[in-house]
């Protein structure tokens, strides 16, 4: 089991670093090739939207037993697509359409990989080890946010094809790691007679609707992810207004990524010491004054410190909630349930910049942080209710 988790962690880490390395410099590449900012934004929007649609579709065959095949196949397709882009860039000046098509295929393959990978932890790690496993995977994601952009920037300075070649190699590593897993990734399927594909595909949604724990995870994750994205863009609008350069924003992102890494590593120990209900309630309440402070500060370093504290606290609660979601979901529904939760959180995070920009334009630069503070206060009050706290008091997250 330990060997398999290390392979899963390596696949996740390699994928994260490679994607961040190429994703950081992709806008620079496209703009340098003559694309308009609108085209760059459209590519990002289309990739996100189609990825949200593909997730639930891929989740069904993954839960039916094709999880490993979908993961290895998706990683191979992504490696081929982004590898072709890297070779075309190294060979000269490729058509813009070729690069756009390769990046879109890579993003869609990545969405399929992520959808199929949901629930793999349950099939590899025993129950008591799951909180630590989730924390380490979360730490890998946070580490990728730090190392990936740095690697991408250095490689892009050397040659514009190198970040995309590194991304292609990361997918090869991911495919090899997943294919080397010894654990049986086929969850026991309980298919009822006469149940069609549409009803099977909606099983995750029905489970989320019927489970108080999953509804809590859905509400908390959706709202908090949207709030964090809105707070960041609110800070961007304010700092740009005050004349701060991109280096300042880069430093804030690096600080927040480091803080998130520290929070993820500390999450299992904090949960064991204080208990899951206290951790989730305390984190939610602590986010309220931080959002209020972000509405009032003006200095770049103050923004960096406050946003870093937000990113430090978030993994403490999110690891607890992810673990609890795994515990109440049977293995045969992990991918479909995860797709429902991911669609809600990703969709909310995608809308957050639009809402933050509208508030900043029509009200004030501080308006996004004020609205976020109000929403967090309501969520904190809800999380403090005794029935809600009781949902989190389960073995494995204390």
Coordinates of C-alpha atoms in Angstrom, one line a residue:
X1 CA 0.0 0.0 0.0
X2 CA 2.8 2.4 0.9
X3 CA 4.5 1.7 -2.5
X4 CA 1.2 2.3 -4.4
X5 CA 0.6 5.6 -2.6
X6 CA 4.1 6.8 -3.4
X7 CA 3.4 6.1 -7.0
X8 CA 0.1 7.9 -6.9
X9 CA 1.7 10.9 -5.1
X10 CA 4.5 10.9 -7.7
X11 CA 1.9 10.9 -10.6
X12 CA 0.0 13.7 -8.9
X13 CA 3.1 15.8 -8.2
X14 CA 4.6 15.3 -11.7
X15 CA 1.3 16.3 -13.3
X16 CA 1.0 19.4 -11.1
X17 CA 4.5 20.7 -11.6
X18 CA 4.3 20.1 -15.4
X19 CA 0.9 21.7 -15.8
X20 CA 1.9 24.8 -13.8
X21 CA 5.2 25.1 -15.7
X22 CA 3.5 25.2 -19.1
X23 CA 0.3 27.0 -17.9
X24 CA 2.3 29.9 -16.5
X25 CA 4.0 30.8 -19.7
X26 CA 1.2 29.8 -22.1
X27 CA -0.4 33.3 -22.2
X28 CA 3.1 34.8 -22.9
X29 CA 3.6 32.3 -25.8
X30 CA 0.2 32.9 -27.3
X31 CA 0.4 36.6 -27.1
X32 CA 3.9 36.5 -28.6
X33 CA 2.5 34.5 -31.5
X34 CA -0.1 37.2 -32.3
X35 CA -3.1 36.0 -30.3
X36 CA -5.3 38.6 -28.7
X37 CA -6.0 38.7 -25.0
X38 CA -9.6 37.7 -25.9
X39 CA -8.3 34.5 -27.6
X40 CA -6.2 33.6 -24.6
X41 CA -9.2 34.1 -22.3
X42 CA -11.5 32.2 -24.6
X43 CA -9.1 29.2 -24.6
X44 CA -9.1 29.2 -20.8
X45 CA -12.8 29.5 -20.6
X46 CA -13.6 26.8 -23.1
X47 CA -11.1 24.4 -21.5
X48 CA -12.7 24.9 -18.1
X49 CA -16.3 24.6 -19.4
X50 CA -15.6 21.4 -21.4
X51 CA -13.6 20.0 -18.5
X52 CA -16.6 20.5 -16.2
X53 CA -18.8 18.6 -18.7
X54 CA -16.4 15.8 -19.3
X55 CA -15.9 15.1 -15.6
X56 CA -19.2 13.5 -14.8
X57 CA -19.1 11.5 -18.2
X58 CA -15.7 10.0 -17.4
X59 CA -16.6 9.3 -13.8
X60 CA -19.1 6.6 -14.8
X61 CA -16.7 4.3 -16.6
X62 CA -14.1 5.0 -13.9
X63 CA -16.5 3.8 -11.2
X64 CA -17.4 0.8 -13.3
X65 CA -13.8 -0.5 -13.3
X66 CA -12.0 1.5 -16.0
X67 CA -10.3 3.9 -13.6
X68 CA -6.7 2.7 -14.3
X69 CA -7.2 2.5 -18.1
X70 CA -8.8 6.0 -18.2
X71 CA -6.0 7.5 -16.1
X72 CA -3.1 6.0 -18.1
X73 CA -4.8 6.7 -21.4
X74 CA -5.6 10.3 -20.6
X75 CA -2.0 10.9 -19.4
X76 CA -0.7 9.4 -22.7
X77 CA -3.0 11.5 -24.8
X78 CA -2.0 14.6 -22.9
X79 CA 1.7 13.8 -23.3
X80 CA 1.3 13.3 -27.0
X81 CA -0.7 16.5 -27.5
X82 CA 1.6 18.8 -25.6
X83 CA 4.7 17.0 -26.9
X84 CA 3.6 17.8 -30.4
X85 CA 3.3 21.4 -29.4
X86 CA 6.8 21.4 -27.9
X87 CA 8.3 19.8 -31.1
X88 CA 6.5 22.2 -33.3
X89 CA 7.8 25.1 -31.3
X90 CA 11.3 23.7 -31.3
X91 CA 11.2 23.3 -35.1
X92 CA 10.4 26.9 -35.9
X93 CA 7.3 29.0 -36.1
X94 CA 4.2 26.7 -36.0
X95 CA 0.7 27.8 -36.9
X96 CA -1.2 29.3 -34.0
X97 CA -4.1 26.9 -34.6
X98 CA -1.8 23.9 -34.1
X99 CA -0.7 25.2 -30.7
X100 CA -4.3 26.1 -29.6
X101 CA -5.6 22.6 -30.7
X102 CA -2.7 20.8 -28.8
X103 CA -3.3 22.8 -25.6
X104 CA -7.1 22.2 -25.8
X105 CA -6.6 18.5 -26.2
X106 CA -4.1 18.4 -23.3
X107 CA -6.5 20.3 -21.0
X108 CA -9.4 18.0 -21.9
X109 CA -7.2 14.9 -21.3
X110 CA -6.2 16.3 -18.0
X111 CA -9.8 16.8 -17.0
X112 CA -10.4 13.1 -17.8
X113 CA -7.4 12.1 -15.7
X114 CA -8.5 14.1 -12.7
X115 CA -12.1 12.8 -12.9
X116 CA -11.0 9.2 -13.1
X117 CA -8.4 9.7 -10.3
X118 CA -11.0 10.7 -7.7
X119 CA -11.5 7.9 -5.2
X120 CA -8.2 6.3 -5.9
X121 CA -7.0 7.0 -2.3
X122 CA -9.9 4.9 -0.9
X123 CA -8.8 1.9 -3.0
X124 CA -5.1 2.2 -2.1
X125 CA -5.0 3.5 1.5
X126 CA -6.7 1.9 4.5
X127 CA -9.2 4.2 6.4
X128 CA -6.9 5.4 9.2
X129 CA -4.2 6.5 6.7
X130 CA -6.6 8.4 4.4
X131 CA -6.3 11.8 6.2
X132 CA -2.6 11.7 6.0
X133 CA -2.7 10.6 2.4
X134 CA -5.1 13.5 1.4
X135 CA -2.9 15.9 3.3
X136 CA 0.2 14.8 1.3
X137 CA -1.6 15.0 -2.0
X138 CA -2.8 18.5 -1.1
X139 CA 0.7 19.4 -0.1
X140 CA 1.9 18.2 -3.5
X141 CA -0.6 20.4 -5.2
X142 CA 0.6 23.4 -3.2
X143 CA 4.2 22.6 -3.9
X144 CA 3.4 22.5 -7.6
X145 CA 2.0 26.0 -7.3
X146 CA 5.4 27.1 -6.0
X147 CA 7.8 25.0 -8.1
X148 CA 5.9 24.9 -11.4
X149 CA 5.8 28.6 -12.2
X150 CA 9.4 29.0 -11.3
X151 CA 10.5 26.1 -13.5
X152 CA 8.3 27.3 -16.3
X153 CA 9.8 30.8 -16.2
X154 CA 13.4 29.6 -16.2
X155 CA 12.8 27.1 -19.0
X156 CA 10.9 29.7 -21.1
X157 CA 13.9 32.0 -20.8
X158 CA 16.1 29.3 -22.2
X159 CA 13.8 28.2 -25.0
X160 CA 10.1 28.7 -25.5
X161 CA 9.5 25.0 -26.2
X162 CA 11.1 23.7 -23.0
X163 CA 8.2 24.3 -20.6
X164 CA 5.9 22.3 -22.8
X165 CA 8.5 19.5 -23.3
X166 CA 8.7 19.4 -19.4
X167 CA 4.9 19.2 -19.2
X168 CA 4.9 16.3 -21.8
X169 CA 7.5 14.4 -19.8
X170 CA 5.5 14.9 -16.6
X171 CA 2.5 13.2 -18.2
X172 CA 4.8 10.3 -19.3
X173 CA 5.9 10.0 -15.6
X174 CA 2.2 10.1 -14.5
X175 CA 1.2 7.4 -17.0
X176 CA 4.1 5.1 -15.9
X177 CA 3.4 5.6 -12.2
X178 CA -0.3 4.8 -12.6
X179 CA 0.4 1.7 -14.8
X180 CA 2.8 0.4 -12.1
X181 CA 0.2 0.5 -9.4
X182 CA -0.4 -3.0 -8.0
X183 CA -3.6 -2.3 -6.1
X184 CA -6.9 -3.3 -7.7
X185 CA -8.5 0.0 -8.7
X186 CA -11.8 -1.6 -9.6
X187 CA -14.4 -0.8 -7.0
X188 CA -17.2 -3.3 -6.3
X189 CA -20.1 -2.2 -8.5
X190 CA -23.7 -2.5 -7.2
X191 CA -25.7 -2.0 -10.4
X192 CA -29.4 -2.3 -10.1
X193 CA -31.4 -4.2 -12.7
X194 CA -33.0 -1.9 -15.3
X195 CA -30.8 1.1 -14.4
X196 CA -29.8 3.0 -17.5
X197 CA -26.6 5.0 -18.1
X198 CA -28.3 8.3 -17.4
X199 CA -29.5 7.1 -14.0
X200 CA -26.2 5.5 -13.2
X201 CA -24.4 8.7 -14.1
X202 CA -26.6 10.7 -11.8
X203 CA -26.0 8.4 -8.9
X204 CA -23.3 10.8 -7.5
X205 CA -25.7 13.7 -7.6
X206 CA -28.4 11.8 -5.8
X207 CA -25.9 10.8 -3.1
X208 CA -24.8 14.4 -2.6
X209 CA -28.5 15.5 -2.3
X210 CA -29.3 12.8 0.2
X211 CA -26.2 13.0 2.4
X212 CA -25.9 15.8 5.0
X213 CA -22.2 15.4 5.1
X214 CA -21.7 15.7 1.4
X215 CA -24.1 18.7 1.3
X216 CA -21.9 20.4 3.9
X217 CA -18.7 19.6 1.9
X218 CA -20.4 20.9 -1.2
X219 CA -21.6 24.2 0.4
X220 CA -18.3 24.8 2.3
X221 CA -16.0 24.0 -0.6
X222 CA -18.0 25.9 -3.2
X223 CA -18.3 29.1 -1.1
X224 CA -14.8 29.1 0.3
X225 CA -13.1 28.4 -3.1
X226 CA -15.1 31.2 -4.7
X227 CA -14.3 33.6 -1.8
X228 CA -10.5 32.9 -2.1
X229 CA -10.5 33.5 -5.8
X230 CA -12.5 36.7 -5.4
X231 CA -10.2 37.9 -2.6
X232 CA -7.2 37.3 -4.8
X233 CA -8.7 39.2 -7.8
X234 CA -9.8 41.9 -5.5
X235 CA -6.2 42.3 -4.3
X236 CA -5.0 42.3 -7.9
X237 CA -7.4 45.1 -8.8
X238 CA -6.2 47.2 -5.8
X239 CA -2.5 46.6 -6.3
X240 CA -2.7 47.4 -10.1
X241 CA -4.6 50.6 -9.3
X242 CA -1.7 51.5 -6.9
X243 CA 0.9 50.9 -9.6
X244 CA 2.4 47.7 -8.3
X245 CA 4.1 45.5 -11.0
X246 CA 3.6 41.9 -11.8
X247 CA 6.6 40.9 -9.6
X248 CA 4.6 41.9 -6.5
X249 CA 1.7 39.7 -7.6
X250 CA 4.2 36.9 -8.2
X251 CA 5.6 37.3 -4.7
X252 CA 2.1 37.1 -3.2
X253 CA 1.4 33.9 -5.1
X254 CA 4.7 32.4 -4.0
X255 CA 3.9 33.3 -0.4
X256 CA 0.4 32.0 -0.5
X257 CA 1.6 28.7 -2.1
X258 CA 4.2 28.3 0.6
X259 CA 1.6 29.0 3.3
X260 CA -0.8 26.5 1.7
X261 CA 1.9 23.8 1.6
X262 CA 2.6 24.4 5.4
X263 CA -1.1 24.2 6.2
X264 CA -1.6 21.0 4.2
X265 CA 1.4 19.3 6.0
X266 CA 0.1 20.3 9.4
X267 CA -3.6 19.4 8.8
X268 CA -3.6 15.8 10.0
X269 CA -1.8 16.7 13.3
X270 CA -4.1 19.7 13.9
X271 CA -7.2 17.6 13.3
X272 CA -6.1 14.8 15.6
X273 CA -5.3 17.3 18.4
X274 CA -8.3 19.6 18.2
X275 CA -10.9 17.4 16.5
X276 CA -12.6 17.9 13.1
X277 CA -15.6 20.0 14.3
X278 CA -13.4 22.5 16.1
X279 CA -10.9 22.8 13.2
X280 CA -13.6 23.5 10.5
X281 CA -15.5 25.9 12.8
X282 CA -12.4 27.8 13.9
X283 CA -11.0 28.1 10.4
X284 CA -14.3 29.4 9.0
X285 CA -14.5 32.0 11.7
X286 CA -10.9 33.1 11.4
X287 CA -11.4 33.7 7.7
X288 CA -14.0 36.4 8.5
X289 CA -11.6 39.0 10.0
X290 CA -9.0 38.2 7.4
X291 CA -11.5 39.1 4.6
X292 CA -12.4 42.2 6.5
X293 CA -8.8 43.2 6.8
X294 CA -8.2 42.7 3.1
X295 CA -11.0 45.2 2.5
X296 CA -9.1 47.9 4.4
X297 CA -5.4 47.5 3.8
X298 CA -3.6 49.1 1.0
X299 CA 0.1 48.0 1.2
X300 CA 1.4 45.2 -1.0
X301 CA 3.1 43.4 1.9
X302 CA 0.0 43.6 4.0
X303 CA -2.0 42.0 1.2
X304 CA 0.7 39.3 0.9
X305 CA 0.6 38.5 4.7
X306 CA -3.2 38.4 4.9
X307 CA -3.7 36.3 1.8
X308 CA -0.9 34.0 3.0
X309 CA -2.8 33.5 6.3
X310 CA -5.9 32.7 4.3
X311 CA -4.0 30.0 2.3
X312 CA -2.4 28.7 5.5
X313 CA -5.8 28.1 7.2
X314 CA -7.7 26.6 4.3
X315 CA -6.0 23.2 4.0
X316 CA -6.6 22.6 7.7
X317 CA -10.3 22.5 7.1
X318 CA -10.3 21.2 3.5
X319 CA -8.3 18.1 4.4
X320 CA -10.8 17.3 7.1
X321 CA -13.8 17.8 4.8
X322 CA -12.3 15.7 2.0
X323 CA -11.6 12.9 4.3
X324 CA -15.1 13.0 5.7
X325 CA -16.5 12.9 2.1
X326 CA -14.4 9.8 1.4
X327 CA -15.7 8.1 4.5
X328 CA -19.4 8.5 3.6
X329 CA -19.0 7.6 -0.1
X330 CA -18.9 3.9 -1.1
X331 CA -15.9 3.1 -3.4
X332 CA -18.2 2.4 -6.4
X333 CA -19.5 6.0 -6.3
X334 CA -16.3 7.9 -5.5
X335 CA -15.6 9.3 -9.0
X336 CA -19.2 10.3 -9.7
X337 CA -19.6 11.9 -6.3
X338 CA -16.2 13.7 -6.7
X339 CA -17.3 15.0 -10.1
X340 CA -20.4 16.6 -8.6
X341 CA -18.3 18.3 -5.9
X342 CA -15.6 19.4 -8.3
X343 CA -18.1 20.8 -10.8
X344 CA -19.7 22.9 -8.1
X345 CA -16.4 24.2 -6.7
X346 CA -14.7 24.8 -10.1
X347 CA -17.8 26.5 -11.5
X348 CA -18.0 28.9 -8.5
X349 CA -14.3 29.6 -8.7
X350 CA -14.6 30.4 -12.4
X351 CA -17.5 32.9 -11.8
X352 CA -15.7 34.6 -8.8
X353 CA -13.3 36.8 -10.9
X354 CA -16.3 38.1 -12.9
X355 CA -18.2 39.0 -9.7
X356 CA -15.1 40.5 -8.1
X357 CA -14.5 42.6 -11.2
X358 CA -18.1 43.8 -11.3
X359 CA -18.1 44.8 -7.6
X360 CA -14.7 46.6 -8.0
X361 CA -15.9 48.5 -11.1
X362 CA -19.4 49.5 -9.9
X363 CA -18.9 49.8 -6.1
X364 CA -15.3 50.1 -4.9
X365 CA -12.0 48.1 -4.8
X366 CA -12.9 47.0 -1.3
X367 CA -16.3 45.7 -2.2
X368 CA -15.2 42.1 -3.1
X369 CA -13.5 41.6 0.3
X370 CA -16.6 43.1 2.1
X371 CA -19.0 40.7 0.3
X372 CA -16.6 37.8 0.9
X373 CA -16.5 38.7 4.6
X374 CA -20.3 38.7 4.9
X375 CA -20.6 35.3 3.1
X376 CA -17.9 33.8 5.3
X377 CA -19.7 35.0 8.4
X378 CA -22.9 33.3 7.3
X379 CA -21.0 30.1 6.6
X380 CA -19.2 30.3 9.9
X381 CA -22.5 30.7 11.8
X382 CA -23.9 27.7 9.9
X383 CA -20.7 25.6 10.6
X384 CA -21.1 26.4 14.3
X385 CA -24.5 24.8 14.7
X386 CA -24.5 21.6 16.8
X387 CA -26.0 19.3 14.1
X388 CA -23.4 20.4 11.6
X389 CA -20.5 19.9 14.1
X390 CA -21.9 16.4 14.8
X391 CA -21.6 15.5 11.1
X392 CA -17.8 16.0 11.3
X393 CA -17.3 14.0 14.5
X394 CA -16.2 10.8 12.8
X395 CA -13.4 8.4 13.3
X396 CA -10.4 9.1 11.0
X397 CA -10.7 12.9 11.1
X398 CA -10.2 13.6 14.8

